[in-house]
Amino acid sequence: MNRSWTRACDEWRGAVERLCADDTAEPSAALAAHLERCPACRAEVDESRALAAELRAALRPPPLDAAVIERVVARAASGRCGRGVFLRLGRWGACAAAAAALAVALRPATGPGSGAEAEALTREAVEAIAATVAAGQWDASGAGAEALAELATNVVETLTATQAGKRGLPWGVEDDWDLPPQCGTRS
Amino acid sequence: MRSEAASPLRPDDRAFVETLVRDLGPRVLAYVHRVCGDRQAAEDIVAETFCRAVENLSAVRTGGRHDLYVLKIARNLCRDRFRRRRASESAEWLDERAASGEAPTDVAVLREQRAAVQAAVDELPEPLREVVVLRMSVGLKFEEIAELLHIPLGTALSRMHAALQRLRSALGVER
């Protein structure tokens, strides 16, 4: 950078930066007078405004395809937001299935425990995961794994707040969970 | 094929939603795509965003700024699901624009320039990138950006200034 700043520029720095940031703002008369006298500040403002024009052109949103609009409207009109298969399972069924899914999909470092209750949860986990895959919520990139992990985290939080959850779950939401490599990334 | 009978929305509500999606959808998608993830994931988030907006349709109908309301939903979904993801298909939109009537050579030059700008934006840290996209792509005023992001107006402006400085350096604008 090759600027010729002056002491006067320091006084105007804040105003110049604001003018650079907001390309629709108009400079005050005093600032305009400084810009008239100061090529360095004027160049900075001009460059920022030229760049803003480039940004608007490069980032201008294209119209949505009709198919995308149709899909979005259909989803919105369905009334089934963000809950997918779990909406149809009901509150407690969803909790049990998602918590069990956690046991299988995330394999908590502290171990899933044992016993009939854990086995029942595991059975439900298989069904929940299968339903999730069928609903298209799982993908190879790991996005499905993350979504499931977040959902399961919420479910465990809910369950561990109840006596039933304390009995049924051998781990807590604060435990350290490791996602198997084949299930995607989790950082 | 959609089923009107299965929809819980009244016909006039559905028409309102369609208008909402048509008007706001491109800007919401632009924001989500650029800030949070790839195009397909962004479309999913946009669909979920409008789905949740429809759950509070009366608030959307009566609220003064339903664009900010919808953007807040989208932003929360982004932060929940794709905070660490980055856009990876910078040139995709240009393909769509290339078919819009611009001369081939102009399109090629524009494609290169805009791809460079988009790539530079993608390299910005998220707080800076978010302000740039909300301003330049979504078209919000800085006061609205500050409200949406829960930051002071001065912070929104300083983030934009910092972003422009980085972009000017990255794109070789500074002389």
Short mmCIF file of N, CA, C and O in Angstrom, two decimals, chain A residues 1-3 13 16-18 20-24 44 47-48 51-52 54-65 68-83 141-143 146 150 185 187, chain B residues 2 7-9 14 18 21-22 25-27 29-30 34 40 43-44 47-48 50-52 54-55 80-82 84-85 93 96-97 114 117-118 121 132 135-137 142 153 157 160-161 164 167-168 171 173-175:
data_model
loop_
_atom_site.label_atom_id
_atom_site.label_comp_id
_atom_site.label_asym_id
_atom_site.label_seq_id
_atom_site.Cartn_x
_atom_site.Cartn_y
_atom_site.Cartn_z
N MET A 1 0.84 -1.19 0.00
CA MET A 1 0.00 0.00 0.00
C MET A 1 0.88 1.23 0.00
O MET A 1 1.87 1.30 0.71
N ASN A 2 0.51 2.21 -0.82
CA ASN A 2 1.35 3.39 -0.96
C ASN A 2 0.48 4.63 -0.78
O ASN A 2 0.07 5.28 -1.71
N ARG A 3 0.19 4.95 0.47
CA ARG A 3 -0.69 6.07 0.77
C ARG A 3 0.12 7.24 1.33
O ARG A 3 1.13 7.05 1.98
N ARG A 13 -10.22 9.81 9.93
CA ARG A 13 -10.16 8.37 9.70
C ARG A 13 -11.50 7.67 9.92
O ARG A 13 -11.98 6.90 9.09
N VAL A 16 -13.99 8.56 7.21
CA VAL A 16 -13.63 7.96 5.92
C VAL A 16 -13.95 6.45 5.92
O VAL A 16 -14.48 5.92 4.95
N GLU A 17 -13.61 5.80 7.04
CA GLU A 17 -13.90 4.36 7.12
C GLU A 17 -15.39 4.09 7.00
O GLU A 17 -15.82 3.14 6.36
N ARG A 18 -16.17 4.95 7.65
CA ARG A 18 -17.63 4.77 7.58
C ARG A 18 -18.13 4.98 6.15
O ARG A 18 -18.99 4.26 5.67
N CYS A 20 -16.40 4.47 3.50
CA CYS A 20 -15.96 3.33 2.71
C CYS A 20 -16.89 2.13 2.95
O CYS A 20 -17.21 1.38 2.02
N ALA A 21 -17.31 1.97 4.21
CA ALA A 21 -18.14 0.81 4.55
C ALA A 21 -19.52 0.94 3.94
O ALA A 21 -20.08 -0.03 3.42
N ASP A 22 -20.09 2.14 3.99
CA ASP A 22 -21.46 2.34 3.50
C ASP A 22 -21.41 3.13 2.20
O ASP A 22 -21.32 4.35 2.20
N ASP A 23 -21.47 2.42 1.11
CA ASP A 23 -21.28 3.07 -0.18
C ASP A 23 -22.49 3.89 -0.60
O ASP A 23 -22.45 4.52 -1.65
N THR A 24 -23.55 3.87 0.19
CA THR A 24 -24.70 4.71 -0.14
C THR A 24 -24.71 6.00 0.66
O THR A 24 -25.55 6.87 0.43
N GLU A 44 -9.04 5.97 -1.43
CA GLU A 44 -9.56 4.87 -0.60
C GLU A 44 -11.07 4.76 -0.72
O GLU A 44 -11.63 3.67 -0.87
N GLU A 47 -11.98 3.53 -4.28
CA GLU A 47 -11.72 2.09 -4.44
C GLU A 47 -12.75 1.26 -3.70
O GLU A 47 -13.21 0.24 -4.20
N SER A 48 -13.10 1.70 -2.51
CA SER A 48 -14.09 0.94 -1.74
C SER A 48 -15.44 0.93 -2.44
O SER A 48 -16.13 -0.09 -2.48
N LEU A 51 -15.31 -1.31 -5.42
CA LEU A 51 -15.36 -2.71 -4.97
C LEU A 51 -16.78 -3.09 -4.53
O LEU A 51 -17.25 -4.20 -4.81
N ALA A 52 -17.45 -2.15 -3.88
CA ALA A 52 -18.83 -2.43 -3.45
C ALA A 52 -19.71 -2.71 -4.67
O ALA A 52 -20.57 -3.61 -4.63
N GLU A 54 -18.70 -3.98 -7.49
CA GLU A 54 -18.34 -5.33 -7.95
C GLU A 54 -18.98 -6.39 -7.07
O GLU A 54 -19.46 -7.42 -7.55
N LEU A 55 -18.98 -6.13 -5.78
CA LEU A 55 -19.58 -7.10 -4.85
C LEU A 55 -21.07 -7.26 -5.11
O LEU A 55 -21.60 -8.38 -5.13
N ARG A 56 -21.74 -6.15 -5.31
CA ARG A 56 -23.20 -6.24 -5.57
C ARG A 56 -23.46 -7.06 -6.83
O ARG A 56 -24.40 -7.87 -6.88
N ALA A 57 -22.62 -6.86 -7.84
CA ALA A 57 -22.83 -7.60 -9.09
C ALA A 57 -22.52 -9.09 -8.90
O ALA A 57 -23.27 -9.95 -9.37
N ALA A 58 -21.43 -9.36 -8.19
CA ALA A 58 -21.02 -10.76 -8.05
C ALA A 58 -21.92 -11.54 -7.10
O ALA A 58 -22.08 -12.75 -7.25
N LEU A 59 -22.49 -10.85 -6.13
CA LEU A 59 -23.30 -11.54 -5.12
C LEU A 59 -24.79 -11.37 -5.34
O LEU A 59 -25.59 -11.78 -4.50
N ARG A 60 -25.17 -10.79 -6.48
CA ARG A 60 -26.60 -10.57 -6.73
C ARG A 60 -27.33 -11.92 -6.80
O ARG A 60 -26.93 -12.80 -7.58
N PRO A 61 -28.37 -12.09 -6.01
CA PRO A 61 -29.05 -13.40 -6.01
C PRO A 61 -29.80 -13.64 -7.31
O PRO A 61 -30.52 -12.75 -7.78
N PRO A 62 -29.63 -14.80 -7.90
CA PRO A 62 -30.43 -15.13 -9.07
C PRO A 62 -31.85 -15.46 -8.64
O PRO A 62 -32.07 -15.83 -7.48
N PRO A 63 -32.82 -15.36 -9.54
CA PRO A 63 -34.18 -15.77 -9.16
C PRO A 63 -34.20 -17.27 -8.88
O PRO A 63 -33.38 -18.02 -9.43
N LEU A 64 -35.12 -17.66 -8.06
CA LEU A 64 -35.25 -19.09 -7.75
C LEU A 64 -35.89 -19.82 -8.92
O LEU A 64 -36.80 -19.31 -9.57
N ASP A 65 -35.42 -21.05 -9.17
CA ASP A 65 -36.10 -21.90 -10.15
C ASP A 65 -37.52 -22.18 -9.68
O ASP A 65 -37.78 -22.26 -8.48
N VAL A 68 -37.63 -25.07 -7.40
CA VAL A 68 -37.21 -24.80 -6.02
C VAL A 68 -38.34 -24.12 -5.25
O VAL A 68 -38.63 -24.47 -4.10
N ILE A 69 -38.98 -23.16 -5.91
CA ILE A 69 -40.10 -22.48 -5.26
C ILE A 69 -41.18 -23.49 -4.90
O ILE A 69 -41.72 -23.48 -3.79
N GLU A 70 -41.47 -24.38 -5.85
CA GLU A 70 -42.51 -25.38 -5.61
C GLU A 70 -42.15 -26.25 -4.41
O GLU A 70 -42.97 -26.53 -3.54
N ARG A 71 -40.87 -26.65 -4.36
CA ARG A 71 -40.43 -27.54 -3.27
C ARG A 71 -40.51 -26.81 -1.93
O ARG A 71 -40.96 -27.38 -0.93
N VAL A 72 -40.07 -25.57 -1.92
CA VAL A 72 -40.09 -24.80 -0.67
C VAL A 72 -41.52 -24.56 -0.20
O VAL A 72 -41.84 -24.74 0.99
N VAL A 73 -42.39 -24.18 -1.12
CA VAL A 73 -43.77 -23.92 -0.75
C VAL A 73 -44.45 -25.20 -0.27
O VAL A 73 -45.18 -25.20 0.72
N ALA A 74 -44.17 -26.30 -0.98
CA ALA A 74 -44.79 -27.56 -0.58
C ALA A 74 -44.35 -27.96 0.82
O ALA A 74 -45.15 -28.42 1.65
N ARG A 75 -43.07 -27.78 1.08
CA ARG A 75 -42.55 -28.11 2.42
C ARG A 75 -43.19 -27.20 3.46
O ARG A 75 -43.61 -27.66 4.53
N ALA A 76 -43.25 -25.91 3.16
CA ALA A 76 -43.83 -24.97 4.11
C ALA A 76 -45.31 -25.28 4.35
O ALA A 76 -45.80 -25.20 5.47
N ALA A 77 -46.00 -25.64 3.27
CA ALA A 77 -47.43 -25.90 3.39
C ALA A 77 -47.72 -27.22 4.09
O ALA A 77 -48.83 -27.44 4.58
N SER A 78 -46.72 -28.10 4.13
CA SER A 78 -46.94 -29.42 4.73
C SER A 78 -47.11 -29.33 6.24
O SER A 78 -47.71 -30.21 6.86
N GLY A 79 -46.54 -28.29 6.84
CA GLY A 79 -46.63 -28.16 8.29
C GLY A 79 -45.70 -29.08 9.04
O GLY A 79 -45.78 -29.20 10.25
N ARG A 80 -44.79 -29.76 8.32
CA ARG A 80 -43.86 -30.67 9.00
C ARG A 80 -42.47 -30.07 8.94
O ARG A 80 -41.65 -30.39 8.10
N CYS A 81 -42.23 -29.20 9.88
CA CYS A 81 -40.95 -28.49 9.88
C CYS A 81 -39.92 -29.21 10.74
O CYS A 81 -40.15 -29.41 11.92
N GLY A 82 -38.80 -29.54 10.13
CA GLY A 82 -37.61 -29.94 10.86
C GLY A 82 -37.72 -31.16 11.74
O GLY A 82 -36.80 -31.48 12.48
N ARG A 83 -38.82 -31.85 11.64
CA ARG A 83 -38.95 -32.98 12.55
C ARG A 83 -39.00 -34.29 11.80
O ARG A 83 -38.81 -35.33 12.36
N SER A 141 -21.99 -37.12 2.99
CA SER A 141 -21.06 -36.05 3.37
C SER A 141 -20.99 -35.86 4.88
O SER A 141 -20.14 -35.15 5.38
N GLY A 142 -21.91 -36.47 5.59
CA GLY A 142 -21.87 -36.32 7.03
C GLY A 142 -22.87 -35.31 7.55
O GLY A 142 -23.04 -35.15 8.74
N ALA A 143 -23.55 -34.58 6.64
CA ALA A 143 -24.53 -33.59 7.10
C ALA A 143 -25.64 -34.27 7.88
O ALA A 143 -26.13 -33.76 8.87
N GLU A 146 -24.47 -35.06 11.36
CA GLU A 146 -24.46 -33.89 12.23
C GLU A 146 -25.87 -33.53 12.67
O GLU A 146 -26.11 -33.19 13.82
N GLU A 150 -27.21 -33.51 16.47
CA GLU A 150 -27.83 -32.37 17.13
C GLU A 150 -29.20 -32.73 17.68
O GLU A 150 -29.56 -32.36 18.80
N THR A 185 -18.00 -35.99 9.79
CA THR A 185 -17.12 -35.21 10.65
C THR A 185 -17.90 -34.56 11.77
O THR A 185 -19.06 -34.26 11.65
N SER A 187 -16.66 -31.61 14.65
CA SER A 187 -15.54 -30.93 15.29
C SER A 187 -16.06 -30.02 16.37
O SER A 187 -17.24 -29.81 16.51
N ARG B 2 -47.99 -31.80 -5.95
CA ARG B 2 -48.45 -31.44 -4.64
C ARG B 2 -49.95 -31.73 -4.48
O ARG B 2 -50.70 -31.78 -5.44
N SER B 7 -52.62 -29.96 2.29
CA SER B 7 -52.02 -28.77 2.86
C SER B 7 -52.89 -28.20 3.97
O SER B 7 -54.09 -28.06 3.82
N PRO B 8 -52.27 -27.84 5.11
CA PRO B 8 -53.04 -27.22 6.18
C PRO B 8 -53.31 -25.74 5.90
O PRO B 8 -54.00 -25.10 6.67
N LEU B 9 -52.75 -25.23 4.83
CA LEU B 9 -52.91 -23.81 4.53
C LEU B 9 -54.18 -23.56 3.72
O LEU B 9 -54.53 -24.33 2.84
N ARG B 14 -51.71 -19.94 1.15
CA ARG B 14 -50.74 -20.57 0.25
C ARG B 14 -50.25 -19.55 -0.79
O ARG B 14 -49.06 -19.50 -1.11
N GLU B 18 -46.44 -18.40 -1.34
CA GLU B 18 -45.78 -18.45 -2.65
C GLU B 18 -45.16 -17.10 -3.00
O GLU B 18 -44.03 -17.02 -3.48
N VAL B 21 -42.10 -16.61 -0.78
CA VAL B 21 -40.95 -17.40 -1.24
C VAL B 21 -40.37 -16.79 -2.50
O VAL B 21 -39.15 -16.68 -2.66
N ARG B 22 -41.25 -16.38 -3.40
CA ARG B 22 -40.77 -15.81 -4.67
C ARG B 22 -40.00 -14.50 -4.41
O ARG B 22 -38.96 -14.26 -5.01
N GLY B 25 -37.22 -15.51 -1.23
CA GLY B 25 -36.42 -16.72 -1.41
C GLY B 25 -35.04 -16.50 -1.99
O GLY B 25 -34.05 -17.00 -1.44
N PRO B 26 -34.93 -15.75 -3.10
CA PRO B 26 -33.59 -15.55 -3.67
C PRO B 26 -32.61 -14.92 -2.70
O PRO B 26 -31.45 -15.32 -2.62
N ARG B 27 -33.08 -13.94 -1.94
CA ARG B 27 -32.16 -13.27 -1.00
C ARG B 27 -31.81 -14.18 0.17
O ARG B 27 -30.67 -14.19 0.63
N LEU B 29 -31.81 -17.42 0.07
CA LEU B 29 -30.92 -18.47 -0.46
C LEU B 29 -29.52 -17.92 -0.66
O LEU B 29 -28.53 -18.60 -0.37
N ALA B 30 -29.43 -16.70 -1.17
CA ALA B 30 -28.11 -16.11 -1.38
C ALA B 30 -27.35 -16.01 -0.06
O ALA B 30 -26.15 -16.33 0.02
N ARG B 34 -24.09 -18.43 0.63
CA ARG B 34 -22.78 -17.80 0.73
C ARG B 34 -22.19 -17.94 2.12
O ARG B 34 -20.99 -18.07 2.28
N GLN B 40 -27.15 -27.19 -2.39
CA GLN B 40 -28.22 -28.13 -2.03
C GLN B 40 -28.59 -27.98 -0.55
O GLN B 40 -29.76 -27.95 -0.18
N GLU B 43 -30.56 -24.86 -0.05
CA GLU B 43 -31.97 -24.98 -0.43
C GLU B 43 -32.77 -25.68 0.66
O GLU B 43 -33.93 -25.33 0.93
N ASP B 44 -32.17 -26.68 1.27
CA ASP B 44 -32.86 -27.38 2.36
C ASP B 44 -33.13 -26.42 3.51
O ASP B 44 -34.21 -26.43 4.11
N ALA B 47 -35.91 -24.07 2.61
CA ALA B 47 -37.22 -24.73 2.72
C ALA B 47 -37.65 -24.81 4.18
O ALA B 47 -38.80 -24.53 4.54
N GLU B 48 -36.71 -25.17 5.03
CA GLU B 48 -37.01 -25.27 6.46
C GLU B 48 -37.33 -23.88 7.04
O GLU B 48 -38.22 -23.73 7.89
N PHE B 50 -38.76 -21.28 5.54
CA PHE B 50 -40.12 -20.87 5.21
C PHE B 50 -41.15 -21.76 5.90
O PHE B 50 -42.24 -21.31 6.24
N CYS B 51 -40.77 -23.01 6.09
CA CYS B 51 -41.66 -23.91 6.82
C CYS B 51 -41.91 -23.35 8.22
O CYS B 51 -43.04 -23.31 8.70
N ARG B 52 -40.85 -22.93 8.87
CA ARG B 52 -40.99 -22.39 10.23
C ARG B 52 -41.69 -21.03 10.22
O ARG B 52 -42.43 -20.70 11.14
N VAL B 54 -43.99 -20.21 8.21
CA VAL B 54 -45.41 -20.49 8.01
C VAL B 54 -46.07 -20.93 9.31
O VAL B 54 -47.27 -20.71 9.51
N GLU B 55 -45.29 -21.53 10.19
CA GLU B 55 -45.84 -21.92 11.49
C GLU B 55 -46.33 -20.69 12.27
O GLU B 55 -47.16 -20.82 13.16
N ASP B 80 -27.18 -23.37 13.61
CA ASP B 80 -27.39 -24.68 14.21
C ASP B 80 -26.73 -25.78 13.39
O ASP B 80 -26.14 -26.70 13.92
N ARG B 81 -26.86 -25.70 12.10
CA ARG B 81 -26.53 -26.87 11.28
C ARG B 81 -25.23 -26.77 10.51
O ARG B 81 -24.55 -27.75 10.31
N PHE B 82 -24.92 -25.58 10.01
CA PHE B 82 -23.81 -25.52 9.06
C PHE B 82 -22.81 -24.43 9.39
O PHE B 82 -22.23 -23.83 8.50
N ARG B 84 -19.91 -24.50 10.44
CA ARG B 84 -18.52 -24.73 10.03
C ARG B 84 -18.37 -25.03 8.55
O ARG B 84 -17.29 -25.36 8.08
N ARG B 85 -19.46 -24.99 7.85
CA ARG B 85 -19.38 -25.33 6.43
C ARG B 85 -19.13 -24.09 5.59
O ARG B 85 -19.52 -22.99 5.93
N TRP B 93 -23.59 -19.69 -9.73
CA TRP B 93 -24.58 -18.70 -10.12
C TRP B 93 -24.27 -18.11 -11.49
O TRP B 93 -25.15 -17.70 -12.22
N GLU B 96 -25.83 -19.80 -14.32
CA GLU B 96 -27.22 -19.42 -14.53
C GLU B 96 -27.31 -18.09 -15.27
O GLU B 96 -28.15 -17.89 -16.13
N ARG B 97 -26.39 -17.18 -14.94
CA ARG B 97 -26.44 -15.87 -15.54
C ARG B 97 -25.93 -15.89 -16.98
O ARG B 97 -26.26 -15.06 -17.79
N ARG B 114 -16.24 -12.17 -11.49
CA ARG B 114 -17.18 -12.42 -10.39
C ARG B 114 -16.78 -13.64 -9.59
O ARG B 114 -16.98 -13.70 -8.37
N VAL B 117 -14.23 -12.48 -7.21
CA VAL B 117 -14.85 -11.74 -6.10
C VAL B 117 -15.53 -12.70 -5.14
O VAL B 117 -15.38 -12.60 -3.91
N GLN B 118 -16.28 -13.65 -5.69
CA GLN B 118 -16.97 -14.60 -4.82
C GLN B 118 -15.99 -15.44 -4.02
O GLN B 118 -16.21 -15.70 -2.83
N VAL B 121 -14.69 -13.40 -1.22
CA VAL B 121 -15.70 -13.28 -0.16
C VAL B 121 -15.73 -14.57 0.65
O VAL B 121 -15.82 -14.54 1.89
N VAL B 132 -20.94 -8.69 4.79
CA VAL B 132 -20.83 -8.39 3.36
C VAL B 132 -22.03 -8.95 2.59
O VAL B 132 -22.64 -8.27 1.76
N ARG B 135 -25.30 -7.17 3.34
CA ARG B 135 -25.33 -5.84 2.74
C ARG B 135 -25.42 -5.92 1.21
O ARG B 135 -26.27 -5.29 0.59
N MET B 136 -24.52 -6.67 0.61
CA MET B 136 -24.37 -6.63 -0.84
C MET B 136 -25.29 -7.60 -1.57
O MET B 136 -25.64 -7.36 -2.72
N SER B 137 -25.63 -8.69 -0.93
CA SER B 137 -26.46 -9.68 -1.60
C SER B 137 -27.92 -9.59 -1.15
O SER B 137 -28.83 -9.61 -1.97
N PHE B 142 -27.40 -1.07 7.17
CA PHE B 142 -26.53 -1.44 8.29
C PHE B 142 -27.31 -1.49 9.61
O PHE B 142 -27.00 -2.31 10.48
N LEU B 153 -24.37 -0.87 15.74
CA LEU B 153 -24.25 -0.35 14.37
C LEU B 153 -22.78 -0.13 14.01
O LEU B 153 -22.34 -0.46 12.90
N LEU B 157 -20.56 -1.63 10.80
CA LEU B 157 -19.80 -0.79 9.86
C LEU B 157 -18.31 -1.14 9.89
O LEU B 157 -17.66 -1.19 8.84
N MET B 160 -17.71 -4.28 8.00
CA MET B 160 -17.73 -4.07 6.55
C MET B 160 -16.43 -3.42 6.09
O MET B 160 -15.86 -3.81 5.06
N HIS B 161 -15.98 -2.43 6.84
CA HIS B 161 -14.74 -1.77 6.45
C HIS B 161 -13.57 -2.75 6.47
O HIS B 161 -12.75 -2.78 5.54
N LEU B 164 -13.86 -4.98 3.45
CA LEU B 164 -13.46 -4.31 2.21
C LEU B 164 -11.95 -4.20 2.12
O LEU B 164 -11.37 -4.35 1.04
N LEU B 167 -10.71 -7.54 1.12
CA LEU B 167 -11.07 -7.86 -0.26
C LEU B 167 -10.23 -7.04 -1.25
O LEU B 167 -9.81 -7.55 -2.29
N ARG B 168 -10.01 -5.79 -0.91
CA ARG B 168 -9.18 -4.96 -1.80
C ARG B 168 -7.78 -5.54 -1.90
O ARG B 168 -7.18 -5.58 -2.97
N LEU B 171 -7.98 -8.91 -3.89
CA LEU B 171 -8.28 -8.76 -5.31
C LEU B 171 -7.30 -7.83 -6.02
O LEU B 171 -7.45 -7.55 -7.21
N VAL B 173 -6.89 -4.65 -5.56
CA VAL B 173 -7.50 -3.36 -5.91
C VAL B 173 -6.62 -2.21 -5.48
O VAL B 173 -6.54 -1.19 -6.14
N GLU B 174 -5.91 -2.42 -4.35
CA GLU B 174 -5.09 -1.32 -3.81
C GLU B 174 -3.91 -1.03 -4.73
O GLU B 174 -3.27 -1.94 -5.25
N ARG B 175 -3.68 0.24 -4.91
CA ARG B 175 -2.55 0.62 -5.75
C ARG B 175 -1.53 1.40 -4.93
O ARG B 175 -1.86 1.94 -3.91
#
